[in-house]
C-alpha cells in the first residue's frame, strides 16, 4: 500500500467484484443450500411422518408442529454456541464442523419410528444447522465489498431458500410414490383420515433423510477450499496472517502479486468484553433491540407458516401433492425476494427497505385470508407467490443489519445470538399456530379455518414496523471501520449484565409457555388460560425491547 496505513476494507473495496468474489460466494452459498434442505425437509415430509408416528390420530396438532420445533431448538443452541466459537477459533473451523455435524445427524432420522427418536436426532442436527447460517452471513459481510455487502448476504440467503425448494421437489415425488422405494424399510402405513375413514401410504419419506447426509462430503470440500477471514485474523491479533490473506485475495482476484506491511494495518480496538452480555451494554442495546425484535418477527411468521401451509391446503380440499407444490412455489418466490432485496437495501437504505417489507407482508396476509379458496389452484398459486415474496423480503432485509451492528471481535456472536433468539419465535410458532388453529374460535364445521388463523400474523408484522422505526439505524454501504468509529464510547464492561439476565429469564418463560406447556400439558390449547399465557410469552420480549431499548434511545438523543 505504498507505505501508507490501510484497513482490510480498503483493500477489499479497492478490488470490487471479481471472479474470486463469485467463487467465494458460490462456495459459501452451497453451505446454505444444504442447510435449507435440512431444515425444510421436515416441513415437506411432516404430513407423512405424522401418519407414520400417529396413524390413529387424524389431527396431531401441536405434536405434528413439534416435528419442526425440535430442529429449531437445536438451531437455537447451536447458533448460540457457534457464535462464540467462531469469534474465538475462526470462521472456517467452526463452519466445517457445523456442516459435517448436521449432515451426520440427519442420516439417522430415516430410521425413526416414534417422536422421541426423531426429536433426539433432529435436535442434534439442528445444532449444526443453527451454527452454519450466522457464520456464512458473517463471512460474507467480512469478505465482500462494502457497497455490495447487503446484496451478497441476501443473495446467499436465497440459496438457503433454494434448499427449501429442493426439499419440496425431492419430497413430493418420493413421499407420494405409490410403491415402496426401499423395500420393507419403507413399510406400508394405514392411517385414519380426517373424515374418519382410512388410507394407505408407504413411508418413503425416510429416503429424504438419507439424502440429507450429503453435507458430510461438502464439509470435507470446505476444509480444503475455504480461507479464513482477514478481519478475524486481525481482530485476533494475527496481523501477519491477516495481510497474507489479503495478498492471497489480491492475487486470486487480479493475478497481481502484492505484499502488505502488517505494521501499517489499522485495526479498530476490541470491546472490553466479548461475552454475549456485551450485546446488551449501553453501547449496543439499541442495535440489539432493533435486530432481535425484527428477526424474531420474521422467524415466527416464516417458520410458523411453512410448517402449516400443507395442512392448510389439504384442509380446504387439495391433495397432499398439490399442498406441497403450493408450499414449494411459495419458497420459489422467496428465492426471488432474497436475490434482490439486498441490492435494494444497498441502494435505498436498510431501514426503508425493511419497513416496505412489513407493509407488503400485511397486504399479502389480508389477500391470502380473503381469497385462498378450494377449487382455484391458480389463484392460490399466485397468492402463495406473493406471500412468499413479501415474507422473505422482510426477514431477509434484517440479515445485512446483523453483522453491521458489532465489531469483529463479537460480530458472529452478535449475529448468531440474534438468530438463536429469533428461532425461539420460530420454534414456538409452529406449536402456537397449531394450538390457535385447534381452538373453537378458529374452527368452521369441525375443520380449521386457516383463513382466520393467518390474520393473527398482522400483530407481529405491526410490531416489526414499530421496532424498525424506533431502533434500526441505516448502515448500508459503510465500512466496518467507519461503523465502529461511529459507535459512541460508552461503558461496555458491565452495563449489559443485568439486561442480559432479564432477557434469559424472558426466554425461559417463552420456552415454558409456548413450547413446554403445549407439548406436556394434555389438551393445553383447549384450556381458557392457554391463549393468554402464550400471548404473554410471545410479547414479553417486545416489552423488554421497548423498555430497555427505549430508555437508552432517549438517553442517546438527550446526550446528542
Coordinates of C-alpha atoms in Angstrom, one line a residue:
X1 CA 0.0 0.0 0.0
X2 CA 2.9 2.3 -0.8
X3 CA 3.9 2.8 2.9
X4 CA 0.6 4.2 3.9
X5 CA -1.6 2.9 6.7
X6 CA -4.6 0.9 5.4
X7 CA -7.6 -1.1 6.6
X8 CA -8.8 -4.5 5.4
X9 CA -11.8 -2.9 3.9
X10 CA -9.6 -0.5 1.9
X11 CA -8.1 -3.5 0.1
X12 CA -11.3 -5.5 -0.4
X13 CA -13.3 -2.4 -1.6
X14 CA -10.5 -1.4 -4.0
X15 CA -10.8 -4.7 -5.8
X16 CA -14.6 -4.5 -6.3
X17 CA -16.4 -7.6 -7.6
X18 CA -14.1 -10.1 -9.2
X19 CA -14.0 -13.7 -10.4
X20 CA -12.7 -14.6 -6.9
X21 CA -15.7 -12.8 -5.3
X22 CA -18.1 -15.0 -7.2
X23 CA -16.1 -18.2 -6.5
X24 CA -16.2 -17.5 -2.7
X25 CA -19.9 -16.6 -3.0
X26 CA -20.8 -19.9 -4.7
X27 CA -18.6 -22.0 -2.3
X28 CA -20.2 -20.5 0.8
X29 CA -23.7 -20.4 -0.6
X30 CA -23.8 -24.1 -1.1
X31 CA -23.4 -24.4 2.7
X32 CA -26.7 -22.5 2.9
X33 CA -28.3 -24.7 0.2
X34 CA -27.7 -27.9 2.1
X35 CA -28.7 -26.1 5.3
X36 CA -32.0 -25.0 3.8
X37 CA -32.7 -28.6 2.6
X38 CA -32.0 -30.0 6.1
X39 CA -34.4 -27.6 7.7
X40 CA -37.3 -27.7 5.2
X41 CA -37.3 -31.4 4.6
X42 CA -39.2 -31.7 7.9
X43 CA -41.9 -29.3 6.7
X44 CA -42.1 -31.1 3.4
X45 CA -42.5 -34.5 4.9
X46 CA -44.3 -33.8 8.2
X47 CA -47.7 -35.0 7.0
X48 CA -46.2 -38.4 6.1
X49 CA -44.0 -38.6 9.2
X50 CA -47.1 -37.8 11.3
X51 CA -49.1 -40.6 9.6
X52 CA -46.3 -43.0 10.5
X53 CA -45.9 -41.9 14.1
X54 CA -49.6 -41.4 14.9
X55 CA -51.6 -43.4 12.4
X56 CA -54.7 -43.4 14.7
X57 CA -54.7 -39.7 15.2
X58 CA -56.1 -37.7 12.2
X59 CA -55.2 -34.3 13.7
X60 CA -51.9 -34.5 15.7
X61 CA -52.0 -30.7 16.1
X62 CA -49.2 -29.5 18.4
X63 CA -47.4 -32.9 18.1
X64 CA -47.1 -32.5 14.4
X65 CA -45.9 -28.9 14.8
X66 CA -43.2 -30.1 17.2
X67 CA -41.6 -32.1 14.4
X68 CA -40.3 -28.7 13.2
X69 CA -39.7 -27.4 16.7
X70 CA -37.0 -29.9 17.7
X71 CA -34.7 -28.9 14.9
X72 CA -35.3 -25.2 15.6
X73 CA -34.4 -25.7 19.3
X74 CA -31.2 -27.4 18.2
X75 CA -30.6 -24.4 15.9
X76 CA -31.1 -22.1 18.9
X77 CA -28.4 -23.9 20.9
X78 CA -26.1 -24.4 18.0
X79 CA -26.3 -20.8 17.0
X80 CA -25.5 -19.5 20.5
X81 CA -22.5 -21.8 20.9
X82 CA -21.1 -21.4 17.4
X83 CA -21.3 -17.6 17.6
X84 CA -18.9 -17.6 20.4
X85 CA -16.8 -20.4 18.8
X86 CA -16.5 -18.6 15.5
X87 CA -15.2 -15.4 17.2
X88 CA -12.7 -17.5 19.2
X89 CA -11.4 -20.2 16.8
X90 CA -12.3 -18.7 13.4
X91 CA -15.0 -18.7 10.8
X92 CA -13.5 -21.6 8.8
X93 CA -13.1 -24.2 11.5
X94 CA -16.5 -23.6 13.0
X95 CA -18.3 -23.8 9.6
X96 CA -16.6 -27.0 8.6
X97 CA -17.5 -28.6 11.9
X98 CA -21.1 -27.4 11.6
X99 CA -21.7 -28.6 8.1
X100 CA -20.3 -32.1 8.8
X101 CA -22.3 -32.2 12.0
X102 CA -25.7 -31.6 10.6
X103 CA -25.2 -34.0 7.7
X104 CA -24.1 -36.8 10.0
X105 CA -27.1 -36.4 12.4
X106 CA -29.7 -36.0 9.6
X107 CA -29.0 -39.6 8.4
X108 CA -30.3 -41.4 11.5
X109 CA -33.6 -39.7 11.3
X110 CA -34.5 -42.0 8.4
X111 CA -34.7 -44.9 11.0
X112 CA -37.2 -43.1 13.3
X113 CA -40.4 -44.9 14.2
X114 CA -41.5 -42.5 17.0
X115 CA -41.3 -38.9 18.1
X116 CA -38.6 -39.5 20.8
X117 CA -36.1 -41.0 18.4
X118 CA -36.8 -38.4 15.6
X119 CA -36.7 -35.5 18.0
X120 CA -33.4 -36.5 19.5
X121 CA -31.5 -36.6 16.2
X122 CA -33.5 -33.6 14.9
X123 CA -32.2 -31.7 17.9
X124 CA -28.6 -32.8 17.3
X125 CA -28.7 -32.0 13.6
X126 CA -30.2 -28.6 14.5
X127 CA -27.0 -27.8 16.4
X128 CA -25.1 -27.8 13.1
X129 CA -27.8 -26.1 11.0
X130 CA -28.1 -23.3 13.5
X131 CA -24.3 -22.9 13.5
X132 CA -23.9 -22.7 9.8
X133 CA -26.2 -19.8 8.9
X134 CA -24.8 -16.9 11.0
X135 CA -21.2 -17.9 10.2
X136 CA -21.9 -17.7 6.4
X137 CA -23.6 -14.3 6.8
X138 CA -20.8 -13.0 8.9
X139 CA -18.2 -14.3 6.5
X140 CA -19.9 -12.7 3.5
X141 CA -20.0 -9.4 5.4
X142 CA -16.3 -9.6 6.0
X143 CA -15.0 -10.6 2.6
X144 CA -17.4 -8.7 0.2
X145 CA -17.1 -5.1 -0.9
X146 CA -18.9 -2.7 1.4
X147 CA -21.3 -1.2 -1.2
X148 CA -22.4 -4.7 -2.2
X149 CA -22.5 -6.3 1.2
X150 CA -26.2 -6.4 1.5
X151 CA -26.6 -7.9 -2.0
X152 CA -24.2 -10.8 -1.4
X153 CA -25.6 -11.6 2.1
X154 CA -29.2 -11.8 1.0
X155 CA -28.4 -13.4 -2.4
X156 CA -26.5 -16.0 -0.4
X157 CA -29.7 -16.4 1.7
X158 CA -31.5 -17.2 -1.5
X159 CA -29.5 -20.4 -1.7
X160 CA -30.9 -21.4 1.7
X161 CA -34.4 -20.8 0.4
X162 CA -33.3 -22.7 -2.7
X163 CA -32.6 -25.6 -0.3
X164 CA -36.2 -25.3 0.9
X165 CA -37.4 -25.6 -2.7
X166 CA -35.1 -28.6 -3.4
X167 CA -36.6 -30.2 -0.3
X168 CA -40.1 -29.8 -1.7
X169 CA -39.1 -31.0 -5.1
X170 CA -37.4 -34.1 -3.6
X171 CA -40.1 -34.8 -1.0
X172 CA -43.1 -34.5 -3.3
X173 CA -42.4 -37.4 -5.7
X174 CA -40.7 -39.5 -3.1
X175 CA -43.3 -39.3 -0.3
X176 CA -46.2 -39.6 -2.8
X177 CA -44.8 -42.6 -4.6
X178 CA -47.3 -45.4 -5.0
X179 CA -44.7 -48.2 -4.3
X180 CA -42.1 -48.7 -1.6
X181 CA -38.9 -47.2 -2.8
X182 CA -36.6 -49.1 -0.4
X183 CA -38.5 -52.4 0.1
X184 CA -39.6 -53.3 3.6
X185 CA -37.7 -50.4 5.1
X186 CA -40.3 -48.0 3.6
X187 CA -43.2 -50.1 5.1
X188 CA -46.9 -49.7 4.3
X189 CA -48.8 -47.5 6.8
X190 CA -52.6 -47.4 7.2
X191 CA -53.8 -44.3 8.9
X192 CA -57.1 -42.6 9.9
X193 CA -58.2 -39.7 7.8
X194 CA -59.9 -36.5 9.0
X195 CA -63.4 -37.8 7.9
X196 CA -63.0 -41.0 10.0
X197 CA -62.1 -43.2 7.1
X198 CA -58.7 -44.8 6.4
X199 CA -56.0 -44.5 3.8
X200 CA -52.6 -46.1 3.0
X201 CA -49.2 -44.9 2.1
X202 CA -45.6 -46.1 2.1
X203 CA -43.1 -44.5 4.5
X204 CA -40.9 -43.4 1.6
X205 CA -40.2 -40.2 3.5
X206 CA -37.2 -42.0 5.0
X207 CA -35.2 -41.7 1.8
X208 CA -35.4 -37.9 2.1
X209 CA -33.3 -38.0 5.3
X210 CA -30.7 -40.3 3.7
X211 CA -30.2 -37.6 1.0
X212 CA -29.8 -35.1 3.9
X213 CA -26.4 -36.7 4.8
X214 CA -24.7 -35.3 1.7
X215 CA -23.3 -32.2 3.6
X216 CA -20.7 -34.5 5.2
X217 CA -19.0 -34.7 1.8
X218 CA -19.4 -31.0 1.3
X219 CA -17.9 -30.2 4.7
X220 CA -14.7 -32.1 3.6
X221 CA -14.6 -29.9 0.4
X222 CA -14.9 -26.8 2.6
X223 CA -12.0 -27.9 4.7
X224 CA -9.6 -27.6 1.7
X225 CA -11.3 -24.8 -0.3
X226 CA -12.3 -22.2 2.3
X227 CA -9.9 -19.5 3.5
X228 CA -10.1 -17.7 6.9
X229 CA -11.5 -14.1 7.1
X230 CA -8.7 -11.5 7.2
X231 CA -10.9 -9.5 9.6
X232 CA -10.9 -12.3 12.1
X233 CA -7.2 -12.8 11.8
X234 CA -6.6 -9.0 12.5
X235 CA -9.1 -8.9 15.4
X236 CA -7.3 -11.9 16.9
X237 CA -4.0 -10.1 16.8
X238 CA -2.7 -12.3 14.0
X239 CA -1.6 -9.4 11.8
X240 CA 0.8 -11.2 9.5
X241 CA -1.8 -13.9 8.7
X242 CA -4.3 -11.1 8.0
X243 CA -2.1 -9.4 5.5
X244 CA -1.1 -12.7 3.9
X245 CA -4.7 -13.4 3.4
X246 CA -5.2 -10.0 1.8
X247 CA -2.3 -10.8 -0.5
X248 CA -4.0 -14.1 -1.5
X249 CA -7.3 -12.3 -2.2
X250 CA -5.5 -9.7 -4.4
X251 CA -3.7 -12.4 -6.4
X252 CA -6.8 -14.6 -6.7
X253 CA -8.8 -11.5 -7.9
X254 CA -6.3 -9.8 -10.2
X255 CA -3.3 -12.2 -10.7
X256 CA -1.1 -9.4 -9.2
X257 CA 1.4 -10.3 -6.5
X258 CA 1.4 -7.8 -3.8
X259 CA 2.7 -7.7 -0.2
X260 CA 1.4 -5.7 2.7
X261 CA 3.2 -4.4 5.8
X262 CA 1.4 -5.8 8.8
X263 CA 2.7 -2.9 10.9
X264 CA 0.6 -0.4 8.8
X265 CA -2.7 -2.3 9.1
X266 CA -5.2 -0.3 11.0
X267 CA -7.5 -2.5 13.2
X268 CA -10.3 -0.9 15.3
X269 CA -10.0 -1.6 19.1
X270 CA -11.7 -4.6 20.5
X271 CA -14.5 -4.2 23.1
X272 CA -13.5 -4.6 26.7
X273 CA -15.6 -7.8 26.9
X274 CA -16.5 -10.3 24.2
X275 CA -19.2 -12.3 26.1
X276 CA -22.8 -12.3 24.9
X277 CA -23.8 -9.8 27.7
X278 CA -21.9 -7.0 25.9
X279 CA -24.6 -7.1 23.3
X280 CA -26.9 -5.6 25.9
X281 CA -24.5 -2.9 27.1
X282 CA -25.1 0.7 26.7
X283 CA -23.2 0.8 23.5
X284 CA -25.1 -1.9 21.7
X285 CA -28.5 -2.3 23.4
X286 CA -30.4 -0.1 20.9
X287 CA -29.0 -2.0 17.9
X288 CA -29.6 -5.4 19.6
X289 CA -33.2 -4.5 20.3
X290 CA -33.7 -3.5 16.7
X291 CA -32.4 -6.6 15.0
X292 CA -33.6 -9.1 17.7
X293 CA -37.1 -7.7 17.5
X294 CA -37.3 -7.7 13.7
X295 CA -35.7 -11.1 13.2
X296 CA -37.9 -12.6 15.9
X297 CA -41.0 -11.4 14.0
X298 CA -39.7 -12.8 10.7
X299 CA -38.7 -16.2 12.1
X300 CA -42.1 -16.6 13.9
X301 CA -44.0 -15.9 10.7
X302 CA -41.8 -17.7 8.2
X303 CA -41.3 -20.9 10.1
X304 CA -44.8 -21.0 11.6
X305 CA -46.5 -20.7 8.2
X306 CA -44.1 -23.0 6.4
X307 CA -44.9 -25.7 9.0
X308 CA -48.6 -25.4 8.4
X309 CA -49.1 -24.4 4.7
X310 CA -49.5 -28.1 3.6
X311 CA -52.1 -28.7 6.3
X312 CA -53.9 -25.5 5.3
X313 CA -54.3 -26.6 1.7
X314 CA -55.1 -30.2 2.5
X315 CA -57.8 -28.9 4.9
X316 CA -59.6 -27.0 2.1
X317 CA -59.6 -29.9 -0.2
X318 CA -56.3 -30.0 -2.1
X319 CA -54.3 -33.2 -2.3
X320 CA -51.1 -33.7 -0.4
X321 CA -49.2 -33.4 -3.6
X322 CA -50.9 -30.1 -4.5
X323 CA -50.3 -28.8 -1.0
X324 CA -46.6 -29.5 -1.1
X325 CA -46.4 -28.0 -4.6
X326 CA -48.0 -24.7 -3.3
X327 CA -45.6 -24.6 -0.4
X328 CA -42.7 -25.1 -2.9
X329 CA -43.9 -22.3 -5.1
X330 CA -44.2 -20.1 -2.0
X331 CA -40.5 -20.8 -1.5
X332 CA -39.6 -20.2 -5.2
X333 CA -41.0 -16.6 -4.7
X334 CA -38.8 -16.4 -1.6
X335 CA -35.7 -17.1 -3.7
X336 CA -36.5 -14.2 -6.0
X337 CA -37.1 -12.0 -3.0
X338 CA -33.9 -12.9 -1.3
X339 CA -31.9 -12.4 -4.5
X340 CA -32.9 -8.8 -5.0
X341 CA -33.7 -7.4 -1.5
X342 CA -30.1 -6.9 -0.7
X343 CA -29.4 -4.8 -3.8
X344 CA -32.4 -2.6 -2.9
X345 CA -31.2 -2.4 0.6
X346 CA -27.7 -1.3 -0.6
X347 CA -29.3 1.4 -2.8
X348 CA -32.2 2.7 -0.8
X349 CA -31.1 2.0 2.7
X350 CA -31.7 -0.8 5.2
X351 CA -34.5 0.9 7.2
X352 CA -36.6 2.0 4.3
X353 CA -36.5 -1.4 2.6
X354 CA -37.3 -3.2 5.8
X355 CA -40.4 -1.1 6.5
X356 CA -41.6 -1.6 3.0
X357 CA -41.3 -5.4 3.6
X358 CA -43.5 -5.3 6.7
X359 CA -46.2 -3.3 4.9
X360 CA -46.1 -5.7 2.0
X361 CA -46.5 -8.6 4.4
X362 CA -49.6 -7.1 5.9
X363 CA -51.1 -6.6 2.4
X364 CA -50.2 -10.2 1.4
X365 CA -51.8 -11.7 4.6
X366 CA -55.0 -9.8 4.0
X367 CA -55.2 -11.0 0.4
X368 CA -54.4 -14.6 1.4
X369 CA -57.0 -14.6 4.1
X370 CA -59.8 -13.4 1.8
X371 CA -59.0 -15.2 -1.4
X372 CA -57.3 -18.5 -0.7
X373 CA -60.1 -21.0 -1.5
X374 CA -60.7 -24.5 -2.7
X375 CA -61.0 -25.3 -6.4
X376 CA -58.9 -22.4 -7.7
X377 CA -55.4 -23.7 -7.7
X378 CA -54.0 -20.9 -10.0
X379 CA -55.3 -18.2 -7.7
X380 CA -53.8 -19.9 -4.7
X381 CA -50.6 -20.3 -6.5
X382 CA -50.4 -16.5 -7.3
X383 CA -51.2 -15.7 -3.6
X384 CA -48.5 -18.1 -2.4
X385 CA -46.0 -16.4 -4.7
X386 CA -47.0 -13.0 -3.3
X387 CA -46.9 -14.3 0.3
X388 CA -43.5 -16.0 -0.1
X389 CA -42.0 -12.9 -1.8
X390 CA -43.3 -10.5 0.9
X391 CA -42.5 -12.5 3.9
X392 CA -38.9 -13.3 2.8
X393 CA -38.4 -9.8 1.7
X394 CA -38.9 -8.6 5.2
X395 CA -36.9 -11.3 7.0
X396 CA -34.0 -11.1 4.5
X397 CA -33.9 -7.3 4.8
X398 CA -32.9 -7.8 8.5
X399 CA -30.0 -10.1 7.7
X400 CA -27.4 -7.5 6.4
X401 CA -28.1 -5.4 9.6
X402 CA -26.9 -8.1 11.9
X403 CA -23.1 -8.2 11.2
X404 CA -23.1 -4.4 10.8
X405 CA -24.1 -3.7 14.4
X406 CA -21.0 -5.1 16.1
X407 CA -17.1 -5.0 15.9
X408 CA -15.3 -8.1 14.5
X409 CA -14.5 -9.5 18.0
X410 CA -18.2 -10.0 18.7
X411 CA -19.6 -9.9 15.2
X412 CA -20.5 -13.5 14.8
X413 CA -21.6 -13.7 18.5
X414 CA -24.0 -10.8 17.8
X415 CA -25.2 -12.3 14.5
X416 CA -25.6 -15.9 15.9
X417 CA -27.3 -14.8 19.2
X418 CA -29.7 -12.7 17.3
X419 CA -30.6 -15.7 15.1
X420 CA -30.7 -18.1 18.1
X421 CA -33.1 -15.8 20.0
X422 CA -35.3 -15.3 16.9
X423 CA -35.5 -19.1 16.5
X424 CA -37.4 -19.3 19.7
X425 CA -40.0 -17.4 17.8
X426 CA -39.7 -20.0 15.0
X427 CA -39.6 -22.9 17.5
X428 CA -42.7 -21.7 19.2
X429 CA -44.6 -20.5 16.1
X430 CA -45.4 -23.9 14.7
X431 CA -46.8 -25.0 18.1
X432 CA -48.5 -21.7 18.8
X433 CA -50.2 -21.5 15.4
X434 CA -51.1 -25.2 15.6
X435 CA -52.6 -24.6 19.1
X436 CA -54.5 -21.5 17.8
X437 CA -55.8 -23.4 14.9
X438 CA -57.2 -26.1 17.2
X439 CA -59.2 -23.6 19.2
X440 CA -63.0 -23.5 18.8
X441 CA -62.9 -19.9 17.6
X442 CA -60.9 -20.9 14.5
X443 CA -63.0 -23.9 13.6
X444 CA -65.5 -24.0 10.8
X445 CA -67.7 -27.1 10.6
X446 CA -65.1 -29.0 12.6
X447 CA -62.2 -28.0 10.2
X448 CA -59.6 -25.4 11.0
X449 CA -60.4 -22.1 9.2
X450 CA -56.8 -21.2 8.3
X451 CA -58.0 -18.0 6.6
X452 CA -58.8 -16.7 10.0
X453 CA -55.7 -18.1 11.7
X454 CA -53.3 -16.3 9.3
X455 CA -54.8 -12.9 10.3
X456 CA -53.1 -13.3 13.6
X457 CA -49.8 -12.6 11.8
X458 CA -50.8 -9.0 11.4
X459 CA -49.9 -8.4 15.0
X460 CA -46.2 -9.4 14.7
X461 CA -45.9 -7.5 11.4
X462 CA -47.2 -4.4 13.1
X463 CA -44.6 -4.8 15.9
X464 CA -41.9 -5.2 13.3
X465 CA -42.8 -1.8 11.8
X466 CA -42.7 -0.1 15.3
X467 CA -39.4 -1.7 16.2
X468 CA -37.8 -0.8 12.8
X469 CA -38.9 2.8 13.2
X470 CA -37.6 3.1 16.7
X471 CA -34.4 1.1 16.9
X472 CA -33.0 0.4 13.4
X473 CA -30.2 2.6 12.1
X474 CA -29.1 2.7 8.5
X475 CA -25.7 1.0 7.9
X476 CA -25.8 0.5 4.1
X477 CA -22.5 0.9 2.3
X478 CA -20.4 1.8 5.3
X479 CA -17.1 0.1 6.0
X480 CA -16.8 -1.8 9.3
X481 CA -14.1 0.7 10.4
X482 CA -16.5 3.6 9.8
X483 CA -19.3 1.9 11.5
X484 CA -17.2 1.1 14.6
X485 CA -15.8 4.7 14.6
X486 CA -19.4 5.9 14.6
X487 CA -20.3 4.0 17.8
X488 CA -20.3 6.3 20.8
X489 CA -17.9 5.4 23.5
X490 CA -19.9 4.0 26.4
X491 CA -19.0 1.6 29.2
X492 CA -19.4 -1.9 27.8
X493 CA -17.8 -3.8 30.6
X494 CA -20.7 -4.4 32.9
X495 CA -23.7 -2.3 31.8
X496 CA -25.3 -5.3 29.9
X497 CA -25.1 -7.9 32.6
X498 CA -28.5 -7.2 34.3
X499 CA -30.3 -6.8 31.0
X500 CA -28.8 -10.0 29.7
X501 CA -30.0 -11.8 32.8
X502 CA -33.5 -10.4 32.3
X503 CA -33.6 -11.5 28.6
X504 CA -32.5 -15.0 29.6
X505 CA -35.4 -15.1 32.1
X506 CA -37.8 -14.0 29.4
X507 CA -36.6 -16.7 27.0
X508 CA -37.1 -19.3 29.7
X509 CA -40.7 -18.1 30.2
X510 CA -41.3 -18.0 26.5
X511 CA -40.0 -21.6 26.2
X512 CA -42.1 -22.8 29.1
X513 CA -45.4 -21.2 28.0
X514 CA -45.2 -21.6 24.2
X515 CA -43.3 -24.9 23.8
X516 CA -43.2 -27.0 27.0
X517 CA -46.8 -26.5 28.1
X518 CA -48.4 -27.3 24.7
X519 CA -46.4 -30.5 24.5
X520 CA -46.5 -31.6 28.1
X521 CA -50.0 -30.5 29.3
X522 CA -52.8 -32.6 27.9
X523 CA -55.3 -30.6 25.9
X524 CA -53.4 -27.4 26.7
X525 CA -54.8 -25.4 23.8
X526 CA -58.3 -26.1 25.0
X527 CA -57.8 -24.5 28.4
X528 CA -59.2 -21.0 28.8
X529 CA -55.8 -19.7 30.1
X530 CA -53.7 -21.2 27.2
X531 CA -54.0 -18.4 24.6
X532 CA -53.5 -15.5 27.1
X533 CA -50.4 -17.2 28.6
X534 CA -48.9 -18.0 25.1
X535 CA -49.6 -14.4 24.1
X536 CA -47.7 -13.2 27.2
X537 CA -44.8 -15.5 26.4
X538 CA -44.6 -14.1 22.8
X539 CA -45.0 -10.5 23.8
X540 CA -42.6 -10.3 26.8
X541 CA -39.5 -9.9 24.6
X542 CA -41.1 -6.8 23.0
X543 CA -41.8 -5.4 26.4
X544 CA -38.1 -5.8 27.1
X545 CA -37.2 -4.1 23.8
X546 CA -39.5 -1.1 24.3
X547 CA -38.4 -0.6 27.9
X548 CA -34.6 -1.0 27.7
X549 CA -34.1 0.0 24.1
X550 CA -36.4 3.0 24.6
X551 CA -34.6 4.2 27.8
X552 CA -31.2 4.0 26.1
X553 CA -32.5 5.6 22.9
X554 CA -33.9 8.5 25.0
X555 CA -30.5 8.9 26.8
X556 CA -28.6 8.9 23.4
X557 CA -30.9 11.6 22.0
X558 CA -30.6 13.7 25.1
X559 CA -26.8 13.4 25.0
X560 CA -26.7 14.3 21.4

